[in-house]
Short mmCIF file of C-alpha atoms in Angstrom, two decimals:
data_model
loop_
_atom_site.label_atom_id
_atom_site.label_comp_id
_atom_site.label_asym_id
_atom_site.label_seq_id
_atom_site.Cartn_x
_atom_site.Cartn_y
_atom_site.Cartn_z
CA UNK Z 1 73.75 88.02 72.62
CA UNK Z 2 75.72 85.06 73.95
CA UNK Z 3 77.29 84.95 77.43
CA UNK Z 4 80.67 86.17 76.07
CA UNK Z 5 79.25 89.28 74.36
CA UNK Z 6 80.98 92.56 75.25
CA UNK Z 7 79.07 95.80 74.41
CA UNK Z 8 80.62 97.55 71.43
CA UNK Z 9 82.13 94.38 69.92
CA UNK Z 10 80.75 91.92 67.36
CA UNK Z 11 81.84 88.67 69.06
CA UNK Z 12 79.02 86.36 70.20
CA UNK Z 13 76.40 88.73 68.70
CA UNK Z 14 73.76 87.60 66.19
CA UNK Z 15 70.93 89.46 64.46
CA UNK Z 16 68.05 87.13 63.64
CA UNK Z 17 64.27 87.30 63.32
CA UNK Z 18 62.06 85.48 65.82
CA UNK Z 19 59.80 83.38 63.59
CA UNK Z 20 57.10 82.46 66.13
CA UNK Z 21 56.22 82.73 69.80
CA UNK Z 22 54.71 79.63 71.35
CA UNK Z 23 53.18 78.69 74.68
CA UNK Z 24 54.47 75.48 76.27
CA UNK Z 25 51.50 73.22 77.07
CA UNK Z 26 53.00 70.10 78.66
CA UNK Z 27 54.35 68.00 75.79
CA UNK Z 28 52.73 70.25 73.16
CA UNK Z 29 53.15 73.85 71.98
CA UNK Z 30 50.47 76.38 71.13
CA UNK Z 31 51.29 79.33 68.84
CA UNK Z 32 50.36 82.74 70.29
CA UNK Z 33 50.29 86.25 68.77
CA UNK Z 34 52.00 88.06 71.64
CA UNK Z 35 53.26 87.40 75.17
CA UNK Z 36 52.75 89.96 77.97
CA UNK Z 37 55.48 90.64 80.57
CA UNK Z 38 56.07 88.04 83.27
CA UNK Z 39 55.15 84.96 81.24
CA UNK Z 40 57.31 82.04 80.12
CA UNK Z 41 57.19 81.24 76.41
CA UNK Z 42 59.10 79.49 73.65
CA UNK Z 43 60.82 81.33 70.77
CA UNK Z 44 61.29 79.70 67.37
CA UNK Z 45 64.19 80.64 65.08
CA UNK Z 46 67.16 81.30 67.39
CA UNK Z 47 67.88 77.79 68.64
CA UNK Z 48 71.15 77.28 66.76
CA UNK Z 49 72.75 80.44 68.20
CA UNK Z 50 72.20 79.71 71.90
CA UNK Z 51 74.54 77.22 73.56
CA UNK Z 52 73.24 77.45 77.14
CA UNK Z 53 72.14 80.99 77.96
CA UNK Z 54 71.71 84.20 76.00
CA UNK Z 55 69.95 87.56 75.99
CA UNK Z 56 67.40 88.36 73.27
CA UNK Z 57 66.68 92.06 72.77
CA UNK Z 58 65.57 94.59 70.16
CA UNK Z 59 68.00 97.26 71.44
CA UNK Z 60 71.37 97.54 69.70
CA UNK Z 61 73.17 98.96 72.76
CA UNK Z 62 71.79 96.53 75.34
CA UNK Z 63 73.88 94.71 77.95
CA UNK Z 64 73.74 91.00 78.76
CA UNK Z 65 71.55 89.72 81.55
CA UNK Z 66 73.71 87.98 84.16
CA UNK Z 67 74.05 84.21 83.94
CA UNK Z 68 72.45 82.12 86.66
CA UNK Z 69 74.86 81.17 89.45
CA UNK Z 70 74.11 77.77 90.93
CA UNK Z 71 74.63 76.83 94.56
CA UNK Z 72 75.86 73.40 93.45
CA UNK Z 73 78.77 72.28 91.27
CA UNK Z 74 78.82 69.48 88.69
CA UNK Z 75 81.13 67.13 90.64
CA UNK Z 76 79.99 63.70 89.39
CA UNK Z 77 80.87 62.67 85.84
CA UNK Z 78 80.04 59.84 83.49
CA UNK Z 79 81.35 58.98 80.01
CA UNK Z 80 78.89 58.02 77.27
CA UNK Z 81 79.26 56.46 73.83
CA UNK Z 82 76.83 55.02 71.30
CA UNK Z 83 76.48 51.26 70.95
CA UNK Z 84 76.44 51.60 67.17
CA UNK Z 85 79.34 53.81 65.89
CA UNK Z 86 77.15 54.95 62.97
CA UNK Z 87 74.94 56.80 65.50
CA UNK Z 88 77.73 59.20 66.57
CA UNK Z 89 76.21 62.28 64.82
CA UNK Z 90 72.92 61.63 66.67
CA UNK Z 91 74.80 61.41 69.99
CA UNK Z 92 76.60 64.72 69.37
CA UNK Z 93 73.32 66.41 68.44
CA UNK Z 94 71.64 64.88 71.50
CA UNK Z 95 74.41 66.17 73.79
CA UNK Z 96 73.93 69.68 72.37
CA UNK Z 97 70.21 69.53 73.12
CA UNK Z 98 70.86 68.22 76.63
CA UNK Z 99 73.27 71.11 77.30
CA UNK Z 100 70.56 73.59 76.24
CA UNK Z 101 67.77 71.93 78.19
CA UNK Z 102 69.64 71.70 81.52
CA UNK Z 103 71.76 74.75 82.45
CA UNK Z 104 73.37 72.82 85.33
CA UNK Z 105 74.92 70.09 83.16
CA UNK Z 106 78.48 70.42 81.81
CA UNK Z 107 79.38 68.49 78.66
CA UNK Z 108 82.99 68.15 77.51
CA UNK Z 109 84.93 66.06 75.01
CA UNK Z 110 88.24 64.67 76.30
CA UNK Z 111 91.38 64.47 74.16
CA UNK Z 112 90.78 60.72 73.97
CA UNK Z 113 87.43 61.42 72.24
CA UNK Z 114 85.29 60.47 75.26
CA UNK Z 115 82.09 62.47 75.75
CA UNK Z 116 81.82 63.43 79.44
CA UNK Z 117 78.59 64.52 81.15
CA UNK Z 118 79.03 66.19 84.55
CA UNK Z 119 76.12 66.66 86.94
CA UNK Z 120 75.38 67.62 90.54
CA UNK Z 121 74.90 64.06 91.79
CA UNK Z 122 74.02 60.45 91.04
CA UNK Z 123 70.27 61.11 90.67
CA UNK Z 124 70.80 64.22 88.50
CA UNK Z 125 73.06 62.24 86.15
CA UNK Z 126 70.58 59.37 86.01
CA UNK Z 127 67.81 61.76 84.88
CA UNK Z 128 70.10 63.44 82.32
CA UNK Z 129 71.15 60.09 80.82
CA UNK Z 130 67.52 58.94 80.62
CA UNK Z 131 66.56 62.20 78.83
CA UNK Z 132 69.54 61.85 76.48
CA UNK Z 133 68.72 58.26 75.59
CA UNK Z 134 64.95 58.62 75.20
CA UNK Z 135 64.31 62.24 74.13
CA UNK Z 136 67.42 64.00 72.79
CA UNK Z 137 69.56 61.41 70.97
CA UNK Z 138 66.98 58.56 70.79
CA UNK Z 139 69.70 55.90 70.48
CA UNK Z 140 70.95 53.12 72.83
CA UNK Z 141 74.01 54.26 74.83
CA UNK Z 142 76.94 52.70 76.68
CA UNK Z 143 77.60 54.42 80.03
CA UNK Z 144 80.50 54.16 82.46
CA UNK Z 145 80.09 54.12 86.24
CA UNK Z 146 79.85 57.62 87.80
CA UNK Z 147 83.24 59.17 88.59
CA UNK Z 148 83.94 61.96 91.10
CA UNK Z 149 85.89 65.09 90.14
CA UNK Z 150 88.87 65.81 92.39
CA UNK Z 151 91.07 68.90 92.72
CA UNK Z 152 94.82 69.13 93.23
CA UNK Z 153 96.29 71.52 95.80
CA UNK Z 154 99.29 72.17 98.07
CA UNK Z 155 99.35 72.15 101.87
CA UNK Z 156 102.65 74.00 102.50
CA UNK Z 157 105.10 76.46 100.95
CA UNK Z 158 107.72 75.02 98.56
CA UNK Z 159 110.71 73.92 100.64
CA UNK Z 160 113.17 75.10 97.96
CA UNK Z 161 113.00 77.72 95.18
CA UNK Z 162 112.20 75.82 91.97
CA UNK Z 163 114.31 76.56 88.89
CA UNK Z 164 113.54 75.59 85.29
CA UNK Z 165 115.66 76.33 82.22
CA UNK Z 166 114.35 76.80 78.69
CA UNK Z 167 115.33 74.22 76.02
CA UNK Z 168 117.95 76.61 74.59
CA UNK Z 169 119.40 77.17 78.13
CA UNK Z 170 119.25 80.97 77.69
CA UNK Z 171 116.27 81.62 80.01
CA UNK Z 172 115.71 80.66 83.66
CA UNK Z 173 112.59 80.98 85.84
CA UNK Z 174 112.54 80.66 89.64
CA UNK Z 175 109.24 80.17 91.51
CA UNK Z 176 107.69 78.92 94.76
CA UNK Z 177 104.20 77.59 95.52
CA UNK Z 178 102.13 78.25 98.63
CA UNK Z 179 98.50 77.49 99.57
CA UNK Z 180 95.72 80.06 99.21
CA UNK Z 181 93.32 80.24 102.14
CA UNK Z 182 89.87 78.73 101.58
CA UNK Z 183 88.33 82.21 102.07
CA UNK Z 184 90.35 83.62 99.12
CA UNK Z 185 89.46 80.60 96.95
CA UNK Z 186 85.74 81.03 97.73
CA UNK Z 187 85.92 84.79 96.97
CA UNK Z 188 87.51 84.01 93.58
CA UNK Z 189 84.81 81.38 92.86
CA UNK Z 190 82.10 83.91 93.81
CA UNK Z 191 83.59 86.60 91.53
CA UNK Z 192 84.52 88.98 94.37
CA UNK Z 193 88.15 88.76 93.23
CA UNK Z 194 88.72 88.57 89.47
CA UNK Z 195 90.82 89.66 86.50
CA UNK Z 196 88.13 92.17 85.51
CA UNK Z 197 88.56 94.27 88.66
CA UNK Z 198 90.64 97.41 88.77
CA UNK Z 199 94.14 96.45 89.96
CA UNK Z 200 94.10 98.94 92.86
CA UNK Z 201 90.60 97.98 94.03
CA UNK Z 202 91.54 94.31 93.98
CA UNK Z 203 94.76 95.01 95.88
CA UNK Z 204 92.94 97.01 98.53
CA UNK Z 205 90.25 94.30 98.94
CA UNK Z 206 92.85 91.54 99.36
CA UNK Z 207 94.84 93.64 101.83
CA UNK Z 208 91.83 94.66 103.94
CA UNK Z 209 89.92 91.37 103.87
CA UNK Z 210 92.62 88.70 103.63
CA UNK Z 211 95.76 90.40 104.95
CA UNK Z 212 97.77 90.34 101.71
CA UNK Z 213 100.63 92.74 101.04
CA UNK Z 214 99.13 95.56 98.91
CA UNK Z 215 102.01 95.64 96.42
CA UNK Z 216 101.90 91.87 95.87
CA UNK Z 217 98.10 91.93 95.52
CA UNK Z 218 98.44 94.52 92.75
CA UNK Z 219 100.93 92.35 90.88
CA UNK Z 220 98.69 89.33 90.34
CA UNK Z 221 99.30 88.27 86.75
CA UNK Z 222 96.34 85.97 86.27
CA UNK Z 223 93.88 83.48 87.71
CA UNK Z 224 93.46 79.94 86.44
CA UNK Z 225 92.17 77.70 84.99
CA UNK Z 226 89.89 79.42 82.44
CA UNK Z 227 91.29 82.81 83.65
CA UNK Z 228 88.84 82.69 86.58
CA UNK Z 229 89.79 79.70 88.75
CA UNK Z 230 90.97 79.82 92.39
CA UNK Z 231 94.73 79.76 91.60
CA UNK Z 232 96.98 82.80 91.10
CA UNK Z 233 100.41 83.79 89.78
CA UNK Z 234 101.99 86.71 91.64
CA UNK Z 235 105.03 88.60 90.34
CA UNK Z 236 107.35 89.24 93.32
CA UNK Z 237 110.49 89.86 91.25
CA UNK Z 238 112.61 92.97 91.58
CA UNK Z 239 114.24 94.68 88.60
CA UNK Z 240 114.02 91.87 86.02
CA UNK Z 241 114.51 93.03 82.43
CA UNK Z 242 112.11 92.04 79.62
CA UNK Z 243 109.70 90.47 82.16
CA UNK Z 244 106.55 91.95 80.58
CA UNK Z 245 107.50 90.40 77.24
CA UNK Z 246 107.17 86.85 78.65
CA UNK Z 247 104.03 87.56 80.71
CA UNK Z 248 101.61 86.18 78.07
CA UNK Z 249 103.65 82.98 77.75
CA UNK Z 250 103.73 82.45 81.54
CA UNK Z 251 99.96 83.09 81.74
CA UNK Z 252 99.31 80.54 78.96
CA UNK Z 253 101.48 77.98 80.76
CA UNK Z 254 99.62 78.65 84.02
CA UNK Z 255 96.21 78.04 82.40
CA UNK Z 256 97.56 74.77 81.03
CA UNK Z 257 99.16 73.67 84.32
CA UNK Z 258 96.11 74.50 86.46
CA UNK Z 259 93.76 72.75 84.01
CA UNK Z 260 95.90 69.59 84.08
CA UNK Z 261 97.68 69.22 87.42
CA UNK Z 262 100.85 67.21 87.94
CA UNK Z 263 99.31 64.42 90.09
CA UNK Z 264 96.50 63.17 87.85
CA UNK Z 265 95.67 65.90 85.28
CA UNK Z 266 92.75 67.24 87.36
CA UNK Z 267 92.11 70.96 87.93
CA UNK Z 268 94.15 72.69 90.62
CA UNK Z 269 92.55 74.65 93.47
CA UNK Z 270 93.92 77.01 96.12
CA UNK Z 271 97.49 77.30 94.77
CA UNK Z 272 99.47 80.54 94.73
CA UNK Z 273 102.63 80.63 92.61
CA UNK Z 274 105.18 83.37 93.33
CA UNK Z 275 107.47 84.24 90.41
CA UNK Z 276 110.62 85.13 92.38
CA UNK Z 277 113.25 85.63 89.69
CA UNK Z 278 113.82 85.36 85.95
CA UNK Z 279 116.94 85.49 83.78
CA UNK Z 280 116.03 86.23 80.16
CA UNK Z 281 118.01 86.45 76.93
CA UNK Z 282 118.45 89.96 75.54
CA UNK Z 283 117.43 88.86 72.03
CA UNK Z 284 113.62 88.50 71.75
CA UNK Z 285 113.93 85.60 69.30
CA UNK Z 286 115.51 83.44 72.05
CA UNK Z 287 112.70 84.06 74.60
CA UNK Z 288 109.59 83.42 72.50
CA UNK Z 289 106.57 81.36 73.51
CA UNK Z 290 108.18 78.12 72.33
CA UNK Z 291 110.96 78.57 74.89
CA UNK Z 292 108.95 80.01 77.82
CA UNK Z 293 105.57 78.16 77.88
CA UNK Z 294 106.98 74.66 78.42
CA UNK Z 295 109.60 75.97 80.86
CA UNK Z 296 107.02 77.82 82.98
CA UNK Z 297 104.74 74.76 83.05
CA UNK Z 298 107.58 72.52 84.25
CA UNK Z 299 108.40 75.10 86.91
CA UNK Z 300 104.75 75.20 88.12
CA UNK Z 301 104.74 71.40 88.42
CA UNK Z 302 108.05 71.41 90.34
CA UNK Z 303 106.62 74.01 92.74
CA UNK Z 304 103.57 71.82 93.46
CA UNK Z 305 105.67 68.69 94.06
CA UNK Z 306 107.89 70.55 96.57
CA UNK Z 307 104.94 72.05 98.49
CA UNK Z 308 103.34 68.91 99.99
CA UNK Z 309 100.81 68.14 97.21
CA UNK Z 310 97.36 66.90 98.23
CA UNK Z 311 94.02 65.89 96.72
CA UNK Z 312 90.77 67.72 97.49
CA UNK Z 313 87.50 65.79 97.37
CA UNK Z 314 84.03 67.36 96.99
CA UNK Z 315 81.71 67.17 100.00
CA UNK Z 316 77.90 67.21 100.11
CA UNK Z 317 75.84 68.82 102.85
CA UNK Z 318 73.21 66.14 103.41
CA UNK Z 319 69.99 66.86 105.29
CA UNK Z 320 68.05 63.84 106.56
CA UNK Z 321 64.52 63.96 107.98
CA UNK Z 322 62.84 61.12 109.81
CA UNK Z 323 61.24 60.03 113.10
CA UNK Z 324 63.31 59.99 116.32
CA UNK Z 325 63.23 56.19 116.44
CA UNK Z 326 65.53 55.81 113.40
CA UNK Z 327 68.41 58.05 114.56
CA UNK Z 328 70.59 54.99 115.24
CA UNK Z 329 70.19 53.81 111.63
CA UNK Z 330 71.00 57.30 110.28
CA UNK Z 331 74.17 57.61 112.39
CA UNK Z 332 75.45 54.11 111.56
CA UNK Z 333 74.94 54.70 107.79
CA UNK Z 334 76.77 58.06 107.94
CA UNK Z 335 79.66 56.56 109.93
CA UNK Z 336 80.14 53.81 107.35
CA UNK Z 337 80.32 56.44 104.59
CA UNK Z 338 82.86 58.77 106.32
CA UNK Z 339 80.05 61.23 107.10
CA UNK Z 340 80.51 63.93 109.77
CA UNK Z 341 77.38 64.95 111.68
CA UNK Z 342 77.00 68.74 112.01
CA UNK Z 343 73.71 69.19 113.83
CA UNK Z 344 70.59 67.42 115.04
CA UNK Z 345 67.36 69.38 115.50
CA UNK Z 346 63.99 68.18 116.66
CA UNK Z 347 60.99 69.80 114.97
CA UNK Z 348 58.73 71.32 117.64
CA UNK Z 349 55.44 69.53 118.20
CA UNK Z 350 56.31 66.62 115.91
CA UNK Z 351 58.19 63.34 116.49
CA UNK Z 352 60.48 64.24 113.56
CA UNK Z 353 64.23 64.92 113.65
CA UNK Z 354 66.35 66.89 111.16
CA UNK Z 355 70.01 65.74 110.91
CA UNK Z 356 72.63 67.73 108.95
CA UNK Z 357 75.95 66.13 108.04
CA UNK Z 358 78.87 66.41 105.63
CA UNK Z 359 79.20 63.44 103.27
CA UNK Z 360 82.10 62.97 100.79
CA UNK Z 361 80.68 62.72 97.25
CA UNK Z 362 82.91 59.69 96.65
CA UNK Z 363 80.99 57.82 99.38
CA UNK Z 364 77.53 59.03 98.29
CA UNK Z 365 76.93 56.36 95.61
CA UNK Z 366 74.33 53.99 97.01
CA UNK Z 367 73.94 56.13 100.15
CA UNK Z 368 70.18 56.62 99.72
CA UNK Z 369 69.62 52.86 99.24
CA UNK Z 370 71.68 51.99 102.34
CA UNK Z 371 69.93 54.67 104.40
CA UNK Z 372 66.47 53.44 103.42
CA UNK Z 373 67.49 49.84 104.20
CA UNK Z 374 68.82 50.80 107.67
CA UNK Z 375 65.81 52.94 108.58
CA UNK Z 376 62.98 50.88 107.13
CA UNK Z 377 62.40 53.47 104.37
CA UNK Z 378 61.53 56.22 106.88
CA UNK Z 379 64.51 58.57 106.27
CA UNK Z 380 64.46 61.16 103.47
CA UNK Z 381 67.91 62.53 102.48
CA UNK Z 382 68.66 65.65 100.40
CA UNK Z 383 72.21 66.31 99.15
CA UNK Z 384 73.74 69.56 97.89
CA UNK Z 385 77.40 70.32 97.12
CA UNK Z 386 78.92 72.35 99.96
CA UNK Z 387 82.73 72.57 99.85
CA UNK Z 388 86.05 70.89 99.03
CA UNK Z 389 88.10 69.17 101.73
CA UNK Z 390 91.47 67.41 101.80
CA UNK Z 391 91.29 63.70 101.08
CA UNK Z 392 93.16 62.41 104.17
CA UNK Z 393 96.44 60.69 103.27
CA UNK Z 394 99.45 61.19 101.02
CA UNK Z 395 98.63 61.03 97.27
CA UNK Z 396 102.29 60.22 96.49
CA UNK Z 397 101.94 56.94 98.45
CA UNK Z 398 100.24 54.38 96.18
CA UNK Z 399 99.00 52.38 99.21
CA UNK Z 400 97.01 55.28 100.68
CA UNK Z 401 93.37 56.00 99.69
CA UNK Z 402 94.19 59.26 97.84
CA UNK Z 403 97.14 57.47 96.19
CA UNK Z 404 94.76 54.77 94.91
CA UNK Z 405 92.33 57.46 93.69
CA UNK Z 406 95.18 59.20 91.81
CA UNK Z 407 96.25 55.87 90.28
CA UNK Z 408 92.68 55.10 89.14
CA UNK Z 409 92.33 58.56 87.52
CA UNK Z 410 95.72 58.22 85.76
CA UNK Z 411 94.70 54.80 84.39
CA UNK Z 412 91.35 56.16 83.21
CA UNK Z 413 93.07 59.05 81.41
CA UNK Z 414 95.69 56.81 79.79
CA UNK Z 415 98.60 58.29 81.77
CA UNK Z 416 101.53 56.29 83.16
CA UNK Z 417 100.92 54.64 86.54
CA UNK Z 418 103.78 56.50 88.23
CA UNK Z 419 103.47 60.18 89.19
CA UNK Z 420 106.41 61.95 87.45
CA UNK Z 421 109.38 62.50 89.77
CA UNK Z 422 110.59 65.95 90.79
CA UNK Z 423 113.81 65.48 88.75
CA UNK Z 424 111.75 65.60 85.54
CA UNK Z 425 110.72 69.22 86.23
CA UNK Z 426 113.44 70.69 88.48
CA UNK Z 427 116.67 71.92 86.89
CA UNK Z 428 120.00 72.60 88.57
CA UNK Z 429 121.94 75.82 88.19
#
């Protein structure tokens, strides 16, 4: 059973025979007759049906075991390609093996044809690329420099209601954007708030825990991207005819818009869109998906541009251990890298200090090398993804740091240098 299997349905369900059970002995395998409970073994014969995780059982009515939830996110990415174009099938096969061997890694193929590997950090990616080159694909590779994943968000409520008209001019949508609190975004990421919940239970949880209006909380249409991300569409309309008939089209547009934001086609995070009004044609043929999806997407983009758009950057929690004498070197290295010190603890009975700090992932490349150089090799850092924070500055200003980051991402993705203006998405009555 794959991770998308639902009991009672046939999707992502395969019936196959396990050919052999083997014991993993370092680099070698040893065939065994049977494996008692509590042991780790290898199974031969089901490899092609498992992408990352799956549940193998002899019971027809069994439920899936839950997928592992990691405390870190794959926030550093690198693009790979083979030096010899004839080796492309080997690269694709190698990427599949890498995805199976490391549950943390995310592998995607961009529209441009680039193969992207996303990992938890610089060291993790280095190990994955070494495994890919030497064990999985066994071919020489070309690799780009590591790139950080950003998120797009809004910092304020839209200053005007945003209107978009369909191409045939018979349908109009009016929306506003506002920021979600970080607590709501984290609850959505953790699965405490999701599409799968009962509508009333979800409404009560949002009202009790986060102070939402109960009626609005019950009228959440969807989450996005991937139907589970920390962005929501809320229906706050009153008495609009035929609204349910365009719901699927609006949801599709929202998944598209939150997957590819307006600033630099990165995922959105922490955005709430309120659908305030809709004027729809009485004839169903004039309000089909072809008319509504593009219109809703333009409206979402207009909402973001009128709500003080911003860029979120990922932040590591870095823990550094070392003797008291090197604290000056630790602090100076962190200050150069925009690090923010959170705590400093001395370990009782030992001349060792434990420093915790927040370090932007964008500044983490080469951090370990600099730290070792400034402390004579006596400091030992450990990094783990902790949270997202606003990249200080205005992303619409090309001279600011976030503006330069947006420009670099747009160039890398083959988009125009200029962020589209509001007039492209906002229509007049």
